[in-house]
CSV table of C-alpha atoms in Angstrom, one decimal:
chain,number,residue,atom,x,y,z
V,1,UNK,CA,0.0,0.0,0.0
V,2,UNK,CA,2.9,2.4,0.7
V,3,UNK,CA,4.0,2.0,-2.9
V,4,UNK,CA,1.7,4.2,-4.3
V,5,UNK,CA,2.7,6.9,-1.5
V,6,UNK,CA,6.2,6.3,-2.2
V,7,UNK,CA,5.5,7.1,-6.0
V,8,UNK,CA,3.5,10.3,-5.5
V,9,UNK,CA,6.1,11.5,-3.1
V,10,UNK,CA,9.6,10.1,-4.8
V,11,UNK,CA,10.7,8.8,-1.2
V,12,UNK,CA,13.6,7.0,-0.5
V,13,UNK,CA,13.6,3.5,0.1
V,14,UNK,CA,14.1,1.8,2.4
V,15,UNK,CA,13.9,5.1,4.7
V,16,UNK,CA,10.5,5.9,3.9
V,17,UNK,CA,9.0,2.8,4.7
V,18,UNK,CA,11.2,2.6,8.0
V,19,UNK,CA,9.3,6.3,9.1
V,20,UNK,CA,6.2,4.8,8.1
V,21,UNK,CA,6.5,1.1,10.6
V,22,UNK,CA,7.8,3.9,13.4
V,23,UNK,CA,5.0,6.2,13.2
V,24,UNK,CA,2.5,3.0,13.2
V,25,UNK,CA,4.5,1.5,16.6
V,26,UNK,CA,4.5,5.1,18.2
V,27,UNK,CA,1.3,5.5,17.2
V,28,UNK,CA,0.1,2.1,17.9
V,29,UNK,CA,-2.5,1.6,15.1
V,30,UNK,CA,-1.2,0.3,11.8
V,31,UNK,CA,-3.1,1.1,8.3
V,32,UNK,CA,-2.9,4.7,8.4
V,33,UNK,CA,-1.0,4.8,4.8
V,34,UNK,CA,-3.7,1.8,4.0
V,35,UNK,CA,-6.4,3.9,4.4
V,36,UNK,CA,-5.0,7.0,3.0
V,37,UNK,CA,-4.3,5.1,-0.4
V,38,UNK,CA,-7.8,4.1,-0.2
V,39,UNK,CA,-8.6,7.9,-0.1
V,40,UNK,CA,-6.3,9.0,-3.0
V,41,UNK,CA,-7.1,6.8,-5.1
V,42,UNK,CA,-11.2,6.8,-4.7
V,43,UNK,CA,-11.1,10.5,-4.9
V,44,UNK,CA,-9.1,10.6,-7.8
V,45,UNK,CA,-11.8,8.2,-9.2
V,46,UNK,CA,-14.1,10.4,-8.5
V,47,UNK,CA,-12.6,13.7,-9.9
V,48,UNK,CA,-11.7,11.8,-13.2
V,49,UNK,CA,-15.3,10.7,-13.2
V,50,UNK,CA,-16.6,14.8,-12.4
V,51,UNK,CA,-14.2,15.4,-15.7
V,52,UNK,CA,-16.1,13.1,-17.8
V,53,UNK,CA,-13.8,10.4,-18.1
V,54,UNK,CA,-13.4,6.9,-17.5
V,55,UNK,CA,-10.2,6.4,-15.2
V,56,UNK,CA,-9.7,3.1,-16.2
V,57,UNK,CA,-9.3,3.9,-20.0
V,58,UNK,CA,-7.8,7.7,-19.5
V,59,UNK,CA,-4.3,8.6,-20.4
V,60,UNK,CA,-1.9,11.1,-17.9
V,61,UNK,CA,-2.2,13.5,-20.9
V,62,UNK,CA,-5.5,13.0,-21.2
V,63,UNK,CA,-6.7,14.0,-17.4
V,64,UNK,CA,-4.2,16.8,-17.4
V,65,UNK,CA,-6.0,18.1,-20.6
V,66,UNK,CA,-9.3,17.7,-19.1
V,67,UNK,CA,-8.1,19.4,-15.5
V,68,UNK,CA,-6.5,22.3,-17.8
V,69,UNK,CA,-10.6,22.8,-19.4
V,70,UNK,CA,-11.8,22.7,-15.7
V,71,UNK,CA,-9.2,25.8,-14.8
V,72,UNK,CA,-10.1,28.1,-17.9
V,73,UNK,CA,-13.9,27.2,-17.1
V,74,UNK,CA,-13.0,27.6,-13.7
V,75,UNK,CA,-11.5,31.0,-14.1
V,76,UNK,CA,-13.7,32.6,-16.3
V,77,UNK,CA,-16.8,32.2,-14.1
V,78,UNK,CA,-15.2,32.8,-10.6
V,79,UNK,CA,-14.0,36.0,-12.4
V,80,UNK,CA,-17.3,36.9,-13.5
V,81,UNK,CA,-18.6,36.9,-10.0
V,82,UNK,CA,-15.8,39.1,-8.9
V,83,UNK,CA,-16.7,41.8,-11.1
V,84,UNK,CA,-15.2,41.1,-14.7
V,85,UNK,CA,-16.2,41.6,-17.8
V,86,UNK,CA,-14.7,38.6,-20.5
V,87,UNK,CA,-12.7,40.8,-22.2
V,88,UNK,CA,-10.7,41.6,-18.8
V,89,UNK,CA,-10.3,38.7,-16.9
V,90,UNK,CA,-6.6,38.4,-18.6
V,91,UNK,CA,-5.6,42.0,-17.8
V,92,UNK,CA,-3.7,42.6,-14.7
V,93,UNK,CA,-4.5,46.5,-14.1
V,94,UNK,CA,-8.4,45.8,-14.4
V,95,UNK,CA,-8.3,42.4,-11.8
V,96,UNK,CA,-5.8,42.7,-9.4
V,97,UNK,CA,-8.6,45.3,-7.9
V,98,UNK,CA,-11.7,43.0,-8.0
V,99,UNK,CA,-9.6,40.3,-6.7
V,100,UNK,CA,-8.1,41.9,-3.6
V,101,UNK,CA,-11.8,43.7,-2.9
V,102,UNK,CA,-13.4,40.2,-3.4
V,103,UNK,CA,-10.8,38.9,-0.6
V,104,UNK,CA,-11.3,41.8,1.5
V,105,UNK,CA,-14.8,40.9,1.8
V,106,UNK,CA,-14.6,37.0,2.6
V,107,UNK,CA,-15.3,36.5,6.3
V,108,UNK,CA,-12.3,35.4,7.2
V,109,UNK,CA,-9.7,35.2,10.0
V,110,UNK,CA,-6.8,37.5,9.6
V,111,UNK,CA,-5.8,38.8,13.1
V,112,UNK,CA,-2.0,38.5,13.2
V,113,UNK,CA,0.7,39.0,15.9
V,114,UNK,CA,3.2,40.9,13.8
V,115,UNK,CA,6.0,43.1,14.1
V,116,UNK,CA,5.6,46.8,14.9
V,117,UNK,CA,6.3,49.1,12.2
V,118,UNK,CA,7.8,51.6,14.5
V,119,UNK,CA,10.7,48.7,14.7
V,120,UNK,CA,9.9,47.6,11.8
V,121,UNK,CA,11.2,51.3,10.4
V,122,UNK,CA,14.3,51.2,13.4
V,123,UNK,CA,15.6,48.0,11.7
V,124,UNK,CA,15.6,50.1,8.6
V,125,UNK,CA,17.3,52.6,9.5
V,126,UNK,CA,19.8,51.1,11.4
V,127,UNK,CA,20.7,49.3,7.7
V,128,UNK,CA,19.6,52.0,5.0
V,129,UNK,CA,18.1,49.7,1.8
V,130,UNK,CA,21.1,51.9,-0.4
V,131,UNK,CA,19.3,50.2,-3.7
V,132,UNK,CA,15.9,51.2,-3.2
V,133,UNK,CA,16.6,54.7,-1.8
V,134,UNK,CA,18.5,55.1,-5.3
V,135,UNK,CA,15.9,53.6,-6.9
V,136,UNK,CA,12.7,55.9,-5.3
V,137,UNK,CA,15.2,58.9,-5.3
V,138,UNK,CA,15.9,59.5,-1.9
V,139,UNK,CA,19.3,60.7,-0.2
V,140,UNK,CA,18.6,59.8,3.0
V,141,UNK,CA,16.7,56.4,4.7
V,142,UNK,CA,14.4,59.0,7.1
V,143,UNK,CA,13.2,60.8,3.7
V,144,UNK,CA,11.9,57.7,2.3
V,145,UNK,CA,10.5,56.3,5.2
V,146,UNK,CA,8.5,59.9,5.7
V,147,UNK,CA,7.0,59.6,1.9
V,148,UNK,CA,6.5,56.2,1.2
V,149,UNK,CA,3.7,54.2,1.9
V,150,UNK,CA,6.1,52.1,4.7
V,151,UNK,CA,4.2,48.3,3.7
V,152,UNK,CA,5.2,48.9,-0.3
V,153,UNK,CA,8.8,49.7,1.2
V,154,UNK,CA,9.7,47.1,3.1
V,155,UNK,CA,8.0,44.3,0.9
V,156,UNK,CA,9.9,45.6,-1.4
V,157,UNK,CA,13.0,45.6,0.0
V,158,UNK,CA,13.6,41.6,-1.5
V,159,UNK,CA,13.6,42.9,-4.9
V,160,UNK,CA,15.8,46.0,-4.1
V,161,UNK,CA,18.9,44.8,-1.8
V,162,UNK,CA,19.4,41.0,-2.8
V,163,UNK,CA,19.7,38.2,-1.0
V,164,UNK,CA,23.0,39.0,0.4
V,165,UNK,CA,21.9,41.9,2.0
V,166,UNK,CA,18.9,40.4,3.2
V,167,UNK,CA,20.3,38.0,5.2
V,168,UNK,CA,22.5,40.1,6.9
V,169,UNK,CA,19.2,42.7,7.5
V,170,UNK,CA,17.6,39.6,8.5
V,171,UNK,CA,20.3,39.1,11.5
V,172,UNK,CA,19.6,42.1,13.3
V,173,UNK,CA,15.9,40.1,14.4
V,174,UNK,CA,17.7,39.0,17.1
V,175,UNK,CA,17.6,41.9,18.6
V,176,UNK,CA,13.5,41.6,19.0
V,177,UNK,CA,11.5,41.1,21.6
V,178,UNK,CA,8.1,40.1,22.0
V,179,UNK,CA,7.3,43.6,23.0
V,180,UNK,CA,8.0,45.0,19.6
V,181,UNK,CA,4.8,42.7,18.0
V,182,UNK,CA,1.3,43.7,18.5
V,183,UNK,CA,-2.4,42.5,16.9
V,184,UNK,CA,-3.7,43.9,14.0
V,185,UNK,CA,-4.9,42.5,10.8
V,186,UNK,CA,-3.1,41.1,7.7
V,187,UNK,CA,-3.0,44.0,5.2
V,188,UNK,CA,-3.8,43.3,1.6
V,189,UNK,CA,-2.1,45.5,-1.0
V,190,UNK,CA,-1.2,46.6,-4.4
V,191,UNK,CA,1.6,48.1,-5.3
V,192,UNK,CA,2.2,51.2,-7.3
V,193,UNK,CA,2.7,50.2,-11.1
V,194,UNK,CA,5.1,53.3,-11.2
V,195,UNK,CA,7.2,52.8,-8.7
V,196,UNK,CA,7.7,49.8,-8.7
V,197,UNK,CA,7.2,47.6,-11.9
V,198,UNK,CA,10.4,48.0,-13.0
V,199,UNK,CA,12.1,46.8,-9.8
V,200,UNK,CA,10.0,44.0,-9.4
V,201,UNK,CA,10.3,42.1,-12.8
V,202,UNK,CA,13.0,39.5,-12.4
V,203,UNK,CA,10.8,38.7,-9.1
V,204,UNK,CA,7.7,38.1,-11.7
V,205,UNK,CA,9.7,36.6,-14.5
V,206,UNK,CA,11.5,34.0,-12.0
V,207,UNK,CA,8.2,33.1,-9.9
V,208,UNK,CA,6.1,33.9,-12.8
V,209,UNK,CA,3.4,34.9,-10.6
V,210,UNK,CA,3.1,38.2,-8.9
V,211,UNK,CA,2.3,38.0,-5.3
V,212,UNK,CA,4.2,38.1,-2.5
V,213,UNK,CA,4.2,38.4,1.4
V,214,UNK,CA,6.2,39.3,4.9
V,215,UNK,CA,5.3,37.3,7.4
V,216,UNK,CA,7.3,39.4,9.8
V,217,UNK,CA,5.2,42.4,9.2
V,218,UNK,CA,1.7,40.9,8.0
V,219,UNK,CA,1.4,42.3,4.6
V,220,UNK,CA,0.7,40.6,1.4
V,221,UNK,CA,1.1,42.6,-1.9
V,222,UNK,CA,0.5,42.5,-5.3
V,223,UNK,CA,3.6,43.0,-7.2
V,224,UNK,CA,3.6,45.1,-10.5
V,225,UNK,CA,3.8,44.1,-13.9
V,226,UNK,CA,5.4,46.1,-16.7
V,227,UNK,CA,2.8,47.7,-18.7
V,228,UNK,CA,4.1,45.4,-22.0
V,229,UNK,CA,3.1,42.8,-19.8
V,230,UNK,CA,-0.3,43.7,-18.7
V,231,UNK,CA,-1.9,40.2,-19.3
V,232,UNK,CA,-2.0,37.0,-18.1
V,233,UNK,CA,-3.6,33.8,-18.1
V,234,UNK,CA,-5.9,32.8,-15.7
V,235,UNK,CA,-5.2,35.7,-13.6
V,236,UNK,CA,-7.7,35.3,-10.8
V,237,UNK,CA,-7.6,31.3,-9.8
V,238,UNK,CA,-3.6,32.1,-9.8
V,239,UNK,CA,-3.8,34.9,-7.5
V,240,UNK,CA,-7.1,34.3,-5.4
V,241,UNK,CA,-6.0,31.2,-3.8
V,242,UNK,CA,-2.4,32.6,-3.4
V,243,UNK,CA,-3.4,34.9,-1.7
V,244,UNK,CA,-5.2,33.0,0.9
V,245,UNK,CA,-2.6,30.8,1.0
V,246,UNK,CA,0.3,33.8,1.7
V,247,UNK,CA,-3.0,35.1,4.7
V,248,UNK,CA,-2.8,31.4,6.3
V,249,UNK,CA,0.9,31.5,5.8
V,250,UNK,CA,0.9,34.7,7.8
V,251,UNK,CA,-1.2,33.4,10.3
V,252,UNK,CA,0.8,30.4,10.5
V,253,UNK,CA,3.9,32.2,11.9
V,254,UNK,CA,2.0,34.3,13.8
V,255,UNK,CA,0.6,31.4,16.2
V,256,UNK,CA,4.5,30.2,16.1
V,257,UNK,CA,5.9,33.4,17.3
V,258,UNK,CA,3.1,33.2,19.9
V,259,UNK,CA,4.1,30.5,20.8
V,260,UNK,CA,7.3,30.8,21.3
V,261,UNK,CA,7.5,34.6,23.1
V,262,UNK,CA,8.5,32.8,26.1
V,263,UNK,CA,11.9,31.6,25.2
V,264,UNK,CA,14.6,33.6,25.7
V,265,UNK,CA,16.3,32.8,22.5
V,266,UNK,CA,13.2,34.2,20.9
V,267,UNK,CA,14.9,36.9,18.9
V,268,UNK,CA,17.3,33.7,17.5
V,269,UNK,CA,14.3,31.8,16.7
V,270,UNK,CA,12.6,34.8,14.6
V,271,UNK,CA,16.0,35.1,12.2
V,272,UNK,CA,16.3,31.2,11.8
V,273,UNK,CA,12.8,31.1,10.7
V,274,UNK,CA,12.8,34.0,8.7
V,275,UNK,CA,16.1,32.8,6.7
V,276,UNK,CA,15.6,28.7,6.7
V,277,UNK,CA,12.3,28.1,7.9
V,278,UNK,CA,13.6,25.3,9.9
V,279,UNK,CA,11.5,22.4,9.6
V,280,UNK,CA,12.0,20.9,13.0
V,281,UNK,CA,9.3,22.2,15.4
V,282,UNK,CA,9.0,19.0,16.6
V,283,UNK,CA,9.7,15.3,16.4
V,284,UNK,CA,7.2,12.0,15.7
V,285,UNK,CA,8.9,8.7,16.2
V,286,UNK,CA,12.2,9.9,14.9
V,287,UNK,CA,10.7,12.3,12.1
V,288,UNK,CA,10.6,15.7,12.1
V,289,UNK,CA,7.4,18.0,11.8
V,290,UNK,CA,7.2,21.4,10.9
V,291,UNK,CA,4.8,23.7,12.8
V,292,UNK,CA,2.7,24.1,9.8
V,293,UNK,CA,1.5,20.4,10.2
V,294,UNK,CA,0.9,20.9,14.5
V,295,UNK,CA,-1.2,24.2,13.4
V,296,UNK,CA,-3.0,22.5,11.3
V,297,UNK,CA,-3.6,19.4,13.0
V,298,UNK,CA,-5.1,21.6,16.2
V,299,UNK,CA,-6.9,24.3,14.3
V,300,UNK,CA,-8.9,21.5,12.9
V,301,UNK,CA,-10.6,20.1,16.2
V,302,UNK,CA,-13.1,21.8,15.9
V,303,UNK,CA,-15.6,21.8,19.8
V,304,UNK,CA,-12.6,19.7,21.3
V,305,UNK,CA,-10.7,21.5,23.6
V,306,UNK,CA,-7.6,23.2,23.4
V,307,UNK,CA,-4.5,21.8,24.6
V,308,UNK,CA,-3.4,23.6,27.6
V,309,UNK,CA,0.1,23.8,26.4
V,310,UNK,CA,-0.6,26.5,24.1
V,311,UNK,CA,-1.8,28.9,27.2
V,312,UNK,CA,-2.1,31.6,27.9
V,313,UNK,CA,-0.3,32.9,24.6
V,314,UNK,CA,-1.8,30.9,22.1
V,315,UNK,CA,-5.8,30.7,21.4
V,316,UNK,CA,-8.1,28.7,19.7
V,317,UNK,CA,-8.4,31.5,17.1
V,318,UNK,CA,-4.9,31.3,16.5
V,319,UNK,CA,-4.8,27.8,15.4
V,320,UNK,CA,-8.2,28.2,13.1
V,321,UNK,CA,-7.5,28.0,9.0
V,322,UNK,CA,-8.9,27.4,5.8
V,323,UNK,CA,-7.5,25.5,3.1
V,324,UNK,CA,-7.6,27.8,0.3
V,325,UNK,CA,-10.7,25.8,-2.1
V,326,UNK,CA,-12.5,26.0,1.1
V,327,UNK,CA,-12.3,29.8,1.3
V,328,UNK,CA,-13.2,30.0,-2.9
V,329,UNK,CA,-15.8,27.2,-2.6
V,330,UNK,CA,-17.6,29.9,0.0
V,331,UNK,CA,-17.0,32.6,-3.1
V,332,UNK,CA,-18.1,30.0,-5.9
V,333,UNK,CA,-20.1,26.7,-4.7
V,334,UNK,CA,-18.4,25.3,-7.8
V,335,UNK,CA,-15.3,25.1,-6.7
V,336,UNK,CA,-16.0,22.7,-4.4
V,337,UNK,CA,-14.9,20.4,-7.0
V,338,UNK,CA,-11.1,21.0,-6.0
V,339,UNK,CA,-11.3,20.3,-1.8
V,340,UNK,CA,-10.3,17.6,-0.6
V,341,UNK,CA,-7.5,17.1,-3.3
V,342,UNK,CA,-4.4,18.9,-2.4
V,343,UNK,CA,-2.9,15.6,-1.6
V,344,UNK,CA,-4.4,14.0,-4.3
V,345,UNK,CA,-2.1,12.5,-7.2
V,346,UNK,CA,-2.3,10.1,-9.7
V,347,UNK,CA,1.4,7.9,-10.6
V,348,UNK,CA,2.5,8.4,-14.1
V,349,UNK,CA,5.8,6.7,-15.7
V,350,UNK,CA,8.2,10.0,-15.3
V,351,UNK,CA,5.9,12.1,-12.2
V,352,UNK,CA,2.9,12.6,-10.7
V,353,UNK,CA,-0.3,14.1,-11.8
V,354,UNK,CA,-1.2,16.5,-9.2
V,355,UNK,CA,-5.2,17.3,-8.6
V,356,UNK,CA,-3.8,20.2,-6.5
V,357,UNK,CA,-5.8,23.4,-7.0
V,358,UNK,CA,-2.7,25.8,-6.6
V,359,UNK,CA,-0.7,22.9,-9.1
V,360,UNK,CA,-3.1,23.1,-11.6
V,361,UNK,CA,-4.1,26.7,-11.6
V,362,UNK,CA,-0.5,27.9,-11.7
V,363,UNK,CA,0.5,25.1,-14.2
V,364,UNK,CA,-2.5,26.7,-16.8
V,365,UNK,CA,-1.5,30.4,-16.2
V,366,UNK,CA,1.8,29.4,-17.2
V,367,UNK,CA,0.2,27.8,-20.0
V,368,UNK,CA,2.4,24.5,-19.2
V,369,UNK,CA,2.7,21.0,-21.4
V,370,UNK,CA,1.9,18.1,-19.9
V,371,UNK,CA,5.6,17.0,-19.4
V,372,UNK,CA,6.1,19.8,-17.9
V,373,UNK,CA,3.1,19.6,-14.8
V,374,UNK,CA,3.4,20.8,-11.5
V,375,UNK,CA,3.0,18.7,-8.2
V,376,UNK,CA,4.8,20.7,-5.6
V,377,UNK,CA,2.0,21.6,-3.9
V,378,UNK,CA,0.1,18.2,-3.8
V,379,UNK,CA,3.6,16.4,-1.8
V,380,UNK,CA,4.0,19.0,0.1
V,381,UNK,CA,0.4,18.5,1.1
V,382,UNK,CA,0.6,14.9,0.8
V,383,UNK,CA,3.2,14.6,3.2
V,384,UNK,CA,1.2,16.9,6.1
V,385,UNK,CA,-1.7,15.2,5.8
V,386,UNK,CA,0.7,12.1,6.3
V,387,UNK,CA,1.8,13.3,9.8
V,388,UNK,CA,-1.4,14.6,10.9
V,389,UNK,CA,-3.4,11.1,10.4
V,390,UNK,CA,-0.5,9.7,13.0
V,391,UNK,CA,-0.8,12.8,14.7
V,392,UNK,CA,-4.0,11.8,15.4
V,393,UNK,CA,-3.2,9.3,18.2
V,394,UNK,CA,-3.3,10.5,22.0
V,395,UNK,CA,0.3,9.1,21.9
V,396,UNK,CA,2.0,11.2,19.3
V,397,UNK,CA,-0.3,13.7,20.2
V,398,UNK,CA,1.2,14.3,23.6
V,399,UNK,CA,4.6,14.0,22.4
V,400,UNK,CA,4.6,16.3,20.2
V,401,UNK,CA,3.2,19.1,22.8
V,402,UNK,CA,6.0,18.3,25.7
V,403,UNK,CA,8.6,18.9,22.7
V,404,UNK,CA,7.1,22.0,21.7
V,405,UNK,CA,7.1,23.2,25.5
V,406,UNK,CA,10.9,21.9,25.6
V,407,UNK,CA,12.1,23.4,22.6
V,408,UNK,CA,13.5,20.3,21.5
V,409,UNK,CA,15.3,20.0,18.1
V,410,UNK,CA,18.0,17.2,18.1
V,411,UNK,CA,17.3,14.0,16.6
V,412,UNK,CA,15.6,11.5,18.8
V,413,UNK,CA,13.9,7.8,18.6
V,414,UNK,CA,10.7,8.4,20.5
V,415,UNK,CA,9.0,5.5,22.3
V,416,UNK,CA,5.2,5.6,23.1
V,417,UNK,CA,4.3,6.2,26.4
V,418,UNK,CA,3.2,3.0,27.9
């Protein structure tokens, strides 16, 4: 049963089998990756079916062809509810509007614990973006921040400074403290086409999309494109659901933060996961598990109660998200034909077919051949929802909240408690 996991993930053998038998003996219920097969494969059934074809007869080409049709049929209607006319759903100028109104108006959570702009603007000036002051005109880093909109400026400082210089800014978090965050709510933004659409296109050309976010300071913005390139394909189911991914992203770090305000290494702990995203949060019978899977895992019991490990910092509201075809099935009851995919995949010869809504709606705005499919999104979900059916065990479940209170991050077998 674990083959078919192993193929939609390309794991390592023997190693991912070995994780597997240890989370089933932690966990002390075996057929968790039984049962999840089961549920990939009768929901890719089903989607096939919802396509209009036969999965026993259809070709990888075939379904990607038909899941490219759903996307442009997709697109064209959610835009249409948004506001758009069919001539403009490709142009960039005219949507990026509707789109961030029609998010601003989804009832939502978006309450963040964020960094102050007041030290937000310190950090700055302590290290003067040279590139960007150059770039807006400005002699001196106290004249820019007193006539710029202060959210454009420091998103865009990753397009500006370079990565060198970004990690170096990025050092001087560990002079924060939790008194320099405060509660307020993610801030959706575009920025201005004049400014700053020249400085921003290698960002748009390399991630050929053009959002982006700081989870430091709670701001996600739309990037600008060059006027030449004022259009693109399939604008709004690219950029809808990345938005509401970049807002539980946001949130995700938030509760982390939270979380963490207690340690004293907490200004080290807001530059390691601001430059590497460390992936080690926590530990489940040897593996590790990022924080996005615990959030997760929590914010979806739903009327249990919260684990008092997470007081007093960290709430119930906190933990709460929305897998982004959730939030657009509540925009479009159509879409509900993409939950409950994200870890859905089908095995071809060379890779997987992802049902992914954020694979397949960036793989049609990019207008991309089959050979050329996208299925990032579907392991990385794949593997989540691995950890949080194990997860799922009083067990593991416990485990996992004494390392989180123990800042443990070496590698360690764990036992179950007996």
């Amino acid at each position: 049963m674990a083959k078919l996991l192993r193929d939609l993930l390309d794991a390592e053998e023997p190693l991912f089998s070995l994780a597997l038998r240890q989370l089933e003996t932690a966990s002390g219920r075996p057929g968790e990756d039984a049962r999840l097969v089961g549920e990939i494969i009768q929901k890719s059934h089903q989607a096939t079916r919802q396509l209009g074809l036969d999965h026993s007869d259809t070709t990888g080409e075939e379904l990607y062809g038909a899941l490219m049709n759903r996307m442009a049929d997709d697109n064209r209607r959610v835009a249409a509810k948004i506001g758009a006319d069919p001539s403009q759903i490709d142009d960039v100028a005219v949507m990026m509007p509707l789109i961030v109104a029609a998010v601003d108006r989804m009832d939502i959570p978006r309450s963040v614990w964020v960094l102050k702009r007041s030290r937000a603007k310190e950090l700055l000036k302590a290290m003067p973006p040279t590139r960007l002051m150059k770039h807006l005109g400005y002699r001196s880093v106290d004249s820019l921040l007193k006539h710029e909109k202060f959210d454009e400026v420091y998103t865009s400082l990753r397009f500006s400074e370079g990565s060198a210089w970004l990690n170096r800014y990025n050092q001087l978090f560990k002079a924060v403290r939790p008194s320099d965050f405060e509660t307020r709510d993610i801030k959706v933004m575009i920025m201005d086409p004049d400014k700053y659409a020249g400085l921003a296109k290698d960002f748009v050309h390399k991630k050929r999309h053009n959002i982006t976010h700081s989870k430091e300071l709670g701001t996600i913005v739309v990037v600008p494109t060059p006027a030449a390139e004022g259009r693109m394909t399939g604008l709004t189911l690219k950029s809808l659901p990345l938005i509401l991914h970049y807002i539980n992203e946001i949130r995700l770090y938030s509760a982390f933060f939270k979380l963490k305000q207690v340690k004293s290494s907490f200004g080290e702990i807001v530059v390691n996961t601001l430059i590497a995203d460390p992936p080690a949060a926590s530990q489940m019978a040897g593996q590790y598990v990022h924080w996005r899977v615990i959030q997760r895992y929590f914010g979806k019991l739903e009327g249990e109660n919260h684990p008092e490990d997470f007081e007093p910092h960290v709430h119930p509201e906190d933990l709460h998200w929305r897998r982004a075809e959730e939030m657009l099935a509540m925009l479009d009851p159509a879409m509900s034909f993409w939950q409950g995919l994200d870890y859905v995949g089908r095995p071809e010869p060379d890779n997987p077919l992802s049902f992914n809504l954020m694979d397949v709606s960036l793989a049609y705005s990019n207008q991309e051949t089959y050979q050329n499919r996208y299925f990032y999104h579907m392991r990385e979900s794949l593997w989540n929802e691995i950890f949080m059916r194990y997860m799922g065990h009083k067990t593991l479940e416990r485990q996992i909240l004494a390392q989180l209170d123990n800042d443990m991050v070496k590698p360690e077998k764990l036992r179950p408690s007996l």
